[in-house]
Short mmCIF file of C-alpha atoms and ligand atoms in Angstrom, two decimals:
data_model
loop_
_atom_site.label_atom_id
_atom_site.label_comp_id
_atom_site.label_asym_id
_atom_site.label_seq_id
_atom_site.Cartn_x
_atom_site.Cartn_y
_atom_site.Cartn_z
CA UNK A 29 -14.24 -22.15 21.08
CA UNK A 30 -16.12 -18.80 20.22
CA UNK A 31 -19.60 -17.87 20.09
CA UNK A 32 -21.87 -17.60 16.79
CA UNK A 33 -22.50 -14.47 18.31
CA UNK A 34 -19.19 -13.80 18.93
CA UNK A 35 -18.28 -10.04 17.06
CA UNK A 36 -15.48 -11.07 15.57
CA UNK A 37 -17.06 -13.20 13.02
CA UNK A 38 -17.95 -11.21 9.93
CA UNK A 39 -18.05 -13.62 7.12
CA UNK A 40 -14.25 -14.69 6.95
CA UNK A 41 -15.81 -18.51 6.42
CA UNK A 42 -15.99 -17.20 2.46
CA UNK A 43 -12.30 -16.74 2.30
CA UNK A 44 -10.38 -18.69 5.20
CA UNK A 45 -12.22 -21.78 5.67
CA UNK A 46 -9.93 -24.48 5.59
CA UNK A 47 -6.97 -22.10 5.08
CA UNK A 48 -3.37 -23.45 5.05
CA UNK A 49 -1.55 -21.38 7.83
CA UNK A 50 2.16 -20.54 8.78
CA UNK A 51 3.31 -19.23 12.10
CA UNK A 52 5.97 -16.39 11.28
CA UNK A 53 7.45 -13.29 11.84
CA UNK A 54 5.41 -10.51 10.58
CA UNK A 55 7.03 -8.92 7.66
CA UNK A 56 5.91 -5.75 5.31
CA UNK A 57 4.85 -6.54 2.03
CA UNK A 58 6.18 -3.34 0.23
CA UNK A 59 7.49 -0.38 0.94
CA UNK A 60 4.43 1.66 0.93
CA UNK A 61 2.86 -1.01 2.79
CA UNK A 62 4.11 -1.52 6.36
CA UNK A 63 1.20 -3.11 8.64
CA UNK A 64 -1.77 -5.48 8.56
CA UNK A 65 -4.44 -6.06 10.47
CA UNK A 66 -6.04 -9.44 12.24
CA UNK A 67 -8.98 -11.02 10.05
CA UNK A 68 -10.77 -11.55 13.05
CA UNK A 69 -10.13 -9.05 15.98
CA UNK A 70 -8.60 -6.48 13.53
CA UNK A 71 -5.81 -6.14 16.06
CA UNK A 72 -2.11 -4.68 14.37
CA UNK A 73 0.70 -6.17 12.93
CA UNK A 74 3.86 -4.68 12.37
CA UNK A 75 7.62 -5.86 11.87
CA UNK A 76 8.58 -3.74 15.29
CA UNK A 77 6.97 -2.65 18.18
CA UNK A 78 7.00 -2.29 22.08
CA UNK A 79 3.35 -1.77 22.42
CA UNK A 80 2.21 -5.54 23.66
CA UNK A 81 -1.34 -4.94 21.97
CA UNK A 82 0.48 -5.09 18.53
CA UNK A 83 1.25 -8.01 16.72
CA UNK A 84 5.15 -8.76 15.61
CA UNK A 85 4.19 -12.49 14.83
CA UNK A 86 1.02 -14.75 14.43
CA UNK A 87 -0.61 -16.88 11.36
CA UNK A 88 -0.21 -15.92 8.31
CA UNK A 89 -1.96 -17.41 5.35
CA UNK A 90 0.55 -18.93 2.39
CA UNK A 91 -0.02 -16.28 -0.22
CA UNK A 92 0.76 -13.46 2.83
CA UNK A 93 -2.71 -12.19 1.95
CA UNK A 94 -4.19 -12.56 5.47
CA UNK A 95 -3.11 -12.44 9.23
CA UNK A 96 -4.21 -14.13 11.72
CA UNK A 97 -3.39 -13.68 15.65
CA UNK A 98 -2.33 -16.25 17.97
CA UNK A 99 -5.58 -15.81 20.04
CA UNK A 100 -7.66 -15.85 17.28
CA UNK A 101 -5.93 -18.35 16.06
CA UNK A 102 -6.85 -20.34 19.55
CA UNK A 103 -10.48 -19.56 19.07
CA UNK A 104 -10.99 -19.99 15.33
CA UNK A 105 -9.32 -22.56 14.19
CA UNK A 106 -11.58 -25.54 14.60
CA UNK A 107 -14.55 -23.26 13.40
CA UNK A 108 -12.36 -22.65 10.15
CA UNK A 109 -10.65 -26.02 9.94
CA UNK A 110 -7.47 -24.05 9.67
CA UNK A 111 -4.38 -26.00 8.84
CA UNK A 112 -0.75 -25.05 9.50
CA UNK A 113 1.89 -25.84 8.05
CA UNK A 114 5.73 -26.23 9.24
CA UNK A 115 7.38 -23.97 6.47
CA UNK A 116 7.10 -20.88 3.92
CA UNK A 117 8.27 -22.47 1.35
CA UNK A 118 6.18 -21.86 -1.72
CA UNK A 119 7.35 -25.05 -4.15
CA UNK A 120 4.32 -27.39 -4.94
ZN1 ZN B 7 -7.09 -11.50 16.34
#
């Protein structure tokens, strides 16, 4: 569990409280577009790398809007009532 205090915290209860999560691989969204950034730790995600301090895979919100790290994840997720959820698929 993390700190009030805790510097990752900015605000994200506004916009990910009770957010429906998938674990995935990380994927571009365009072609212009090729990496995103943890909500919380603002650590990198990209589709390929061999530096271990970037992200390939982690929690990804259903509309692909947001990522989410797997220790982040770990620390945030009771604070934010996150939910996952077992698949991408979009019907319903
Ligand atoms: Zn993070």
């Amino acid at each position: 569990m993390a700190a009030d205090t805790d510097w990752r915290l900015q605000g994200q209860e506004r916009y990910l409280k009770g957010a429906v999560v998938v674990y995935r691989k990380y994927r571009r969204p365009s072609e212009s577009w090729d990496h995103d950034h943890c909500e919380f730790c603002l650590s990198k995600f990209t589709e390929e790398s061999s530096d271990p301090n970037v992200q390939t895979e982690g929690y990804a919100t259903r509309d692909d809007d947001r990522w989410i790290c797997s220790k982040c994840f770990t620390d945030f997720k009771e604070r934010f009532a996150l939910i996952t959820c077992d698949t991408t698929d979009d019907g319903g």
